[in-house]
Amino acid sequence: MAREILVLRKLDHPNVLKLEGLVTSRMSCSLYLVFEYMVHDLAGLSASQGVKFTEPQVKCFMKQLLSGLEHCHSRGVLHRDIKGSNLLIDNEGILKIADFGLATFYNPNKKQCMTSRVVTLWYRPPELLLGATFYGVGIDLWSAGCILAELLAGKPIMPGRTE
């Protein structure tokens, strides 16, 4: 959780969920992260009966997702778990990237070994499926591409239980 807090403190963008504060509980010795309230997630909206996104809506969501990712990447952050349930949407259609629990810092000019056991299976790029441990922003962009295809098709494009 410490890394997630460090990552979130480095990010400040309209399409990245804002960490509002931290709350501790002495009784349970727990730490709670407090975020701005968002009404929906993209996966939940997509799965709703009768919901079919129009091309302009998809374009709007993708522009916001890519803008948020560009901000993360320019700050040296890989999200590493882009999927519909981690993309939150308010009632005005503003999309925010959430859940930085698997995020990590990276330097595009320095090769660093990282785990390949990230990104939810349906959104995992081929290099991670093949066990790559050196990677960059491409893993988030592959996942964003899966989101684009899913929004246009109305269902996940690569559902599966195994690699």
PDB file of C-alpha atoms in Angstrom:
ATOM      1  CA  MET A   1       0.000   0.000   0.000  1.00  0.00           C
ATOM      2  CA  ALA A   2       2.948   2.316   0.619  1.00  0.00           C
ATOM      3  CA  ARG A   3       3.954   2.232  -3.055  1.00  0.00           C
ATOM      4  CA  GLU A   4       0.355   2.968  -4.121  1.00  0.00           C
ATOM      5  CA  ILE A   5       0.305   6.045  -1.868  1.00  0.00           C
ATOM      6  CA  LEU A   6       3.653   7.260  -3.258  1.00  0.00           C
ATOM      7  CA  VAL A   7       2.386   6.767  -6.818  1.00  0.00           C
ATOM      8  CA  LEU A   8      -0.900   8.581  -6.159  1.00  0.00           C
ATOM      9  CA  ARG A   9       0.873  11.544  -4.555  1.00  0.00           C
ATOM     10  CA  LYS A  10       2.903  11.978  -7.741  1.00  0.00           C
ATOM     11  CA  LEU A  11      -0.180  12.194  -9.964  1.00  0.00           C
ATOM     12  CA  ASP A  12      -2.514  15.158 -10.416  1.00  0.00           C
ATOM     13  CA  HIS A  13      -4.706  14.984 -13.507  1.00  0.00           C
ATOM     14  CA  PRO A  14      -8.445  15.267 -14.278  1.00  0.00           C
ATOM     15  CA  ASN A  15      -8.480  11.660 -15.542  1.00  0.00           C
ATOM     16  CA  VAL A  16      -6.675  10.091 -12.572  1.00  0.00           C
ATOM     17  CA  LEU A  17      -8.616   9.375  -9.370  1.00  0.00           C
ATOM     18  CA  LYS A  18      -7.498  11.775  -6.655  1.00  0.00           C
ATOM     19  CA  LEU A  19      -6.357  10.559  -3.265  1.00  0.00           C
ATOM     20  CA  GLU A  20      -8.170  12.881  -0.850  1.00  0.00           C
ATOM     21  CA  GLY A  21      -6.590  11.623   2.350  1.00  0.00           C
ATOM     22  CA  LEU A  22      -5.586   8.819   4.670  1.00  0.00           C
ATOM     23  CA  VAL A  23      -7.480   7.589   7.719  1.00  0.00           C
ATOM     24  CA  THR A  24      -6.089   5.317  10.399  1.00  0.00           C
ATOM     25  CA  SER A  25      -7.912   3.110  12.853  1.00  0.00           C
ATOM     26  CA  ARG A  26      -6.234   2.451  16.170  1.00  0.00           C
ATOM     27  CA  MET A  27      -8.632  -0.367  17.018  1.00  0.00           C
ATOM     28  CA  SER A  28      -7.954  -2.428  13.906  1.00  0.00           C
ATOM     29  CA  CYS A  29      -4.488  -0.985  13.206  1.00  0.00           C
ATOM     30  CA  SER A  30      -5.647  -0.303   9.660  1.00  0.00           C
ATOM     31  CA  LEU A  31      -4.927   2.409   7.136  1.00  0.00           C
ATOM     32  CA  TYR A  32      -7.682   3.527   4.761  1.00  0.00           C
ATOM     33  CA  LEU A  33      -7.247   5.485   1.553  1.00  0.00           C
ATOM     34  CA  VAL A  34      -9.939   8.115   0.938  1.00  0.00           C
ATOM     35  CA  PHE A  35     -10.755   8.965  -2.680  1.00  0.00           C
ATOM     36  CA  GLU A  36     -13.124  11.310  -4.453  1.00  0.00           C
ATOM     37  CA  TYR A  37     -16.516   9.686  -5.032  1.00  0.00           C
ATOM     38  CA  MET A  38     -17.263   8.220  -8.450  1.00  0.00           C
ATOM     39  CA  VAL A  39     -20.664   6.779  -9.341  1.00  0.00           C
ATOM     40  CA  HIS A  40     -19.892   4.111 -11.956  1.00  0.00           C
ATOM     41  CA  ASP A  41     -17.167   1.935 -13.390  1.00  0.00           C
ATOM     42  CA  LEU A  42     -16.842   1.238 -17.096  1.00  0.00           C
ATOM     43  CA  ALA A  43     -17.200  -2.540 -16.698  1.00  0.00           C
ATOM     44  CA  GLY A  44     -20.443  -2.141 -14.753  1.00  0.00           C
ATOM     45  CA  LEU A  45     -21.873   0.296 -17.279  1.00  0.00           C
ATOM     46  CA  SER A  46     -20.869  -1.958 -20.187  1.00  0.00           C
ATOM     47  CA  ALA A  47     -22.574  -4.949 -18.583  1.00  0.00           C
ATOM     48  CA  SER A  48     -25.817  -3.058 -17.910  1.00  0.00           C
ATOM     49  CA  GLN A  49     -28.865  -4.288 -19.797  1.00  0.00           C
ATOM     50  CA  GLY A  50     -29.473  -2.275 -22.944  1.00  0.00           C
ATOM     51  CA  VAL A  51     -26.286  -0.194 -22.744  1.00  0.00           C
ATOM     52  CA  LYS A  52     -24.463   0.144 -26.056  1.00  0.00           C
ATOM     53  CA  PHE A  53     -21.936   2.940 -26.305  1.00  0.00           C
ATOM     54  CA  THR A  54     -22.004   5.113 -29.416  1.00  0.00           C
ATOM     55  CA  GLU A  55     -18.803   5.791 -31.338  1.00  0.00           C
ATOM     56  CA  PRO A  56     -18.668   9.402 -30.034  1.00  0.00           C
ATOM     57  CA  GLN A  57     -18.999   8.095 -26.444  1.00  0.00           C
ATOM     58  CA  VAL A  58     -16.239   5.533 -27.044  1.00  0.00           C
ATOM     59  CA  LYS A  59     -14.049   8.251 -28.538  1.00  0.00           C
ATOM     60  CA  CYS A  60     -14.673  10.474 -25.505  1.00  0.00           C
ATOM     61  CA  PHE A  61     -13.842   7.688 -23.030  1.00  0.00           C
ATOM     62  CA  MET A  62     -10.709   6.682 -24.935  1.00  0.00           C
ATOM     63  CA  LYS A  63      -9.473  10.265 -25.175  1.00  0.00           C
ATOM     64  CA  GLN A  64      -9.799  10.597 -21.403  1.00  0.00           C
ATOM     65  CA  LEU A  65      -8.162   7.213 -20.747  1.00  0.00           C
ATOM     66  CA  LEU A  66      -5.208   7.999 -23.012  1.00  0.00           C
ATOM     67  CA  SER A  67      -4.847  11.475 -21.505  1.00  0.00           C
ATOM     68  CA  GLY A  68      -4.716   9.994 -18.005  1.00  0.00           C
ATOM     69  CA  LEU A  69      -2.239   7.320 -19.100  1.00  0.00           C
ATOM     70  CA  GLU A  70      -0.034   9.913 -20.790  1.00  0.00           C
ATOM     71  CA  HIS A  71       0.081  11.825 -17.509  1.00  0.00           C
ATOM     72  CA  CYS A  72       1.013   8.677 -15.570  1.00  0.00           C
ATOM     73  CA  HIS A  73       3.702   7.685 -18.068  1.00  0.00           C
ATOM     74  CA  SER A  74       5.168  11.201 -18.196  1.00  0.00           C
ATOM     75  CA  ARG A  75       5.531  10.997 -14.396  1.00  0.00           C
ATOM     76  CA  GLY A  76       7.322   7.635 -14.621  1.00  0.00           C
ATOM     77  CA  VAL A  77       4.341   5.525 -13.530  1.00  0.00           C
ATOM     78  CA  LEU A  78       3.096   2.295 -15.123  1.00  0.00           C
ATOM     79  CA  HIS A  79      -0.450   1.417 -14.013  1.00  0.00           C
ATOM     80  CA  ARG A  80      -0.170  -2.285 -14.930  1.00  0.00           C
ATOM     81  CA  ASP A  81      -3.868  -3.138 -14.455  1.00  0.00           C
ATOM     82  CA  ILE A  82      -5.957  -1.147 -16.920  1.00  0.00           C
ATOM     83  CA  LYS A  83      -9.403  -2.768 -17.179  1.00  0.00           C
ATOM     84  CA  GLY A  84     -13.026  -1.627 -17.175  1.00  0.00           C
ATOM     85  CA  SER A  85     -13.537  -2.028 -13.437  1.00  0.00           C
ATOM     86  CA  ASN A  86     -10.544   0.278 -12.790  1.00  0.00           C
ATOM     87  CA  LEU A  87     -11.974   3.034 -14.984  1.00  0.00           C
ATOM     88  CA  LEU A  88     -14.465   5.069 -12.980  1.00  0.00           C
ATOM     89  CA  ILE A  89     -17.030   7.422 -14.492  1.00  0.00           C
ATOM     90  CA  ASP A  90     -19.116  10.166 -12.923  1.00  0.00           C
ATOM     91  CA  ASN A  91     -22.587  11.297 -14.007  1.00  0.00           C
ATOM     92  CA  GLU A  92     -21.076  13.906 -16.351  1.00  0.00           C
ATOM     93  CA  GLY A  93     -19.116  11.265 -18.279  1.00  0.00           C
ATOM     94  CA  ILE A  94     -15.728  12.108 -16.789  1.00  0.00           C
ATOM     95  CA  LEU A  95     -13.484   9.029 -16.731  1.00  0.00           C
ATOM     96  CA  LYS A  96     -10.810   8.542 -14.083  1.00  0.00           C
ATOM     97  CA  ILE A  97      -8.172   5.836 -13.829  1.00  0.00           C
ATOM     98  CA  ALA A  98      -8.307   4.118 -10.424  1.00  0.00           C
ATOM     99  CA  ASP A  99      -6.698   1.276  -8.453  1.00  0.00           C
ATOM    100  CA  PHE A 100      -2.963   1.861  -8.539  1.00  0.00           C
ATOM    101  CA  GLY A 101      -2.299  -1.211  -6.383  1.00  0.00           C
ATOM    102  CA  LEU A 102      -0.152  -2.871  -9.083  1.00  0.00           C
ATOM    103  CA  ALA A 103       1.395   0.390 -10.323  1.00  0.00           C
ATOM    104  CA  THR A 104       5.125   0.901 -10.233  1.00  0.00           C
ATOM    105  CA  PHE A 105       7.684   3.573 -11.001  1.00  0.00           C
ATOM    106  CA  TYR A 106       9.789   3.113 -14.100  1.00  0.00           C
ATOM    107  CA  ASN A 107      12.469   4.960 -16.021  1.00  0.00           C
ATOM    108  CA  PRO A 108      12.213   4.624 -19.813  1.00  0.00           C
ATOM    109  CA  ASN A 109      15.970   5.253 -20.110  1.00  0.00           C
ATOM    110  CA  LYS A 110      16.963   2.494 -17.684  1.00  0.00           C
ATOM    111  CA  LYS A 111      16.254  -1.201 -18.143  1.00  0.00           C
ATOM    112  CA  GLN A 112      14.757  -2.636 -14.961  1.00  0.00           C
ATOM    113  CA  CYS A 113      13.485  -6.120 -14.247  1.00  0.00           C
ATOM    114  CA  MET A 114       9.806  -6.264 -13.235  1.00  0.00           C
ATOM    115  CA  THR A 115       7.309  -9.040 -12.622  1.00  0.00           C
ATOM    116  CA  SER A 116       5.267 -10.413 -15.508  1.00  0.00           C
ATOM    117  CA  ARG A 117       2.428 -11.351 -13.116  1.00  0.00           C
ATOM    118  CA  VAL A 118       0.520  -8.098 -13.562  1.00  0.00           C
ATOM    119  CA  VAL A 119      -2.463  -6.980 -15.639  1.00  0.00           C
ATOM    120  CA  THR A 120      -5.739  -8.890 -15.436  1.00  0.00           C
ATOM    121  CA  LEU A 121      -5.598 -11.838 -17.850  1.00  0.00           C
ATOM    122  CA  TRP A 122      -8.136 -10.536 -20.394  1.00  0.00           C
ATOM    123  CA  TYR A 123      -6.107  -7.340 -20.836  1.00  0.00           C
ATOM    124  CA  ARG A 124      -2.594  -8.800 -20.571  1.00  0.00           C
ATOM    125  CA  PRO A 125      -0.298  -8.149 -23.555  1.00  0.00           C
ATOM    126  CA  PRO A 126       1.479 -10.993 -25.388  1.00  0.00           C
ATOM    127  CA  GLU A 127       4.914 -10.124 -23.982  1.00  0.00           C
ATOM    128  CA  LEU A 128       3.668 -10.605 -20.419  1.00  0.00           C
ATOM    129  CA  LEU A 129       1.922 -13.857 -21.371  1.00  0.00           C
ATOM    130  CA  LEU A 130       5.329 -15.009 -22.625  1.00  0.00           C
ATOM    131  CA  GLY A 131       6.983 -14.041 -19.324  1.00  0.00           C
ATOM    132  CA  ALA A 132       8.727 -10.775 -20.240  1.00  0.00           C
ATOM    133  CA  THR A 133      10.235  -8.961 -17.268  1.00  0.00           C
ATOM    134  CA  PHE A 134      11.515  -5.903 -19.147  1.00  0.00           C
ATOM    135  CA  TYR A 135       8.666  -3.739 -20.417  1.00  0.00           C
ATOM    136  CA  GLY A 136       7.331  -0.205 -20.527  1.00  0.00           C
ATOM    137  CA  VAL A 137       4.274   1.858 -21.377  1.00  0.00           C
ATOM    138  CA  GLY A 138       3.257  -0.614 -24.079  1.00  0.00           C
ATOM    139  CA  ILE A 139       1.605  -2.859 -21.498  1.00  0.00           C
ATOM    140  CA  ASP A 140      -0.810  -0.095 -20.464  1.00  0.00           C
ATOM    141  CA  LEU A 141      -1.424   0.839 -24.103  1.00  0.00           C
ATOM    142  CA  TRP A 142      -2.216  -2.779 -25.048  1.00  0.00           C
ATOM    143  CA  SER A 143      -4.776  -2.871 -22.232  1.00  0.00           C
ATOM    144  CA  ALA A 144      -6.235   0.439 -23.457  1.00  0.00           C
ATOM    145  CA  GLY A 145      -6.554  -1.113 -26.923  1.00  0.00           C
ATOM    146  CA  CYS A 146      -8.452  -4.036 -25.395  1.00  0.00           C
ATOM    147  CA  ILE A 147     -10.794  -1.527 -23.723  1.00  0.00           C
ATOM    148  CA  LEU A 148     -11.373   0.210 -27.071  1.00  0.00           C
ATOM    149  CA  ALA A 149     -12.237  -3.072 -28.800  1.00  0.00           C
ATOM    150  CA  GLU A 150     -14.452  -4.121 -25.884  1.00  0.00           C
ATOM    151  CA  LEU A 151     -16.408  -0.859 -25.974  1.00  0.00           C
ATOM    152  CA  LEU A 152     -16.969  -1.154 -29.714  1.00  0.00           C
ATOM    153  CA  ALA A 153     -17.810  -4.883 -29.651  1.00  0.00           C
ATOM    154  CA  GLY A 154     -19.955  -4.659 -26.523  1.00  0.00           C
ATOM    155  CA  LYS A 155     -18.108  -7.538 -24.824  1.00  0.00           C
ATOM    156  CA  PRO A 156     -14.572  -8.539 -23.811  1.00  0.00           C
ATOM    157  CA  ILE A 157     -12.559  -9.536 -26.862  1.00  0.00           C
ATOM    158  CA  MET A 158     -10.237 -12.036 -25.187  1.00  0.00           C
ATOM    159  CA  PRO A 159     -11.979 -13.700 -22.258  1.00  0.00           C
ATOM    160  CA  GLY A 160     -10.161 -16.700 -20.919  1.00  0.00           C
ATOM    161  CA  ARG A 161      -9.327 -18.612 -17.780  1.00  0.00           C
ATOM    162  CA  THR A 162      -5.769 -19.586 -18.638  1.00  0.00           C
ATOM    163  CA  GLU A 163      -2.792 -17.982 -20.291  1.00  0.00           C
TER     164      GLU A 163
END
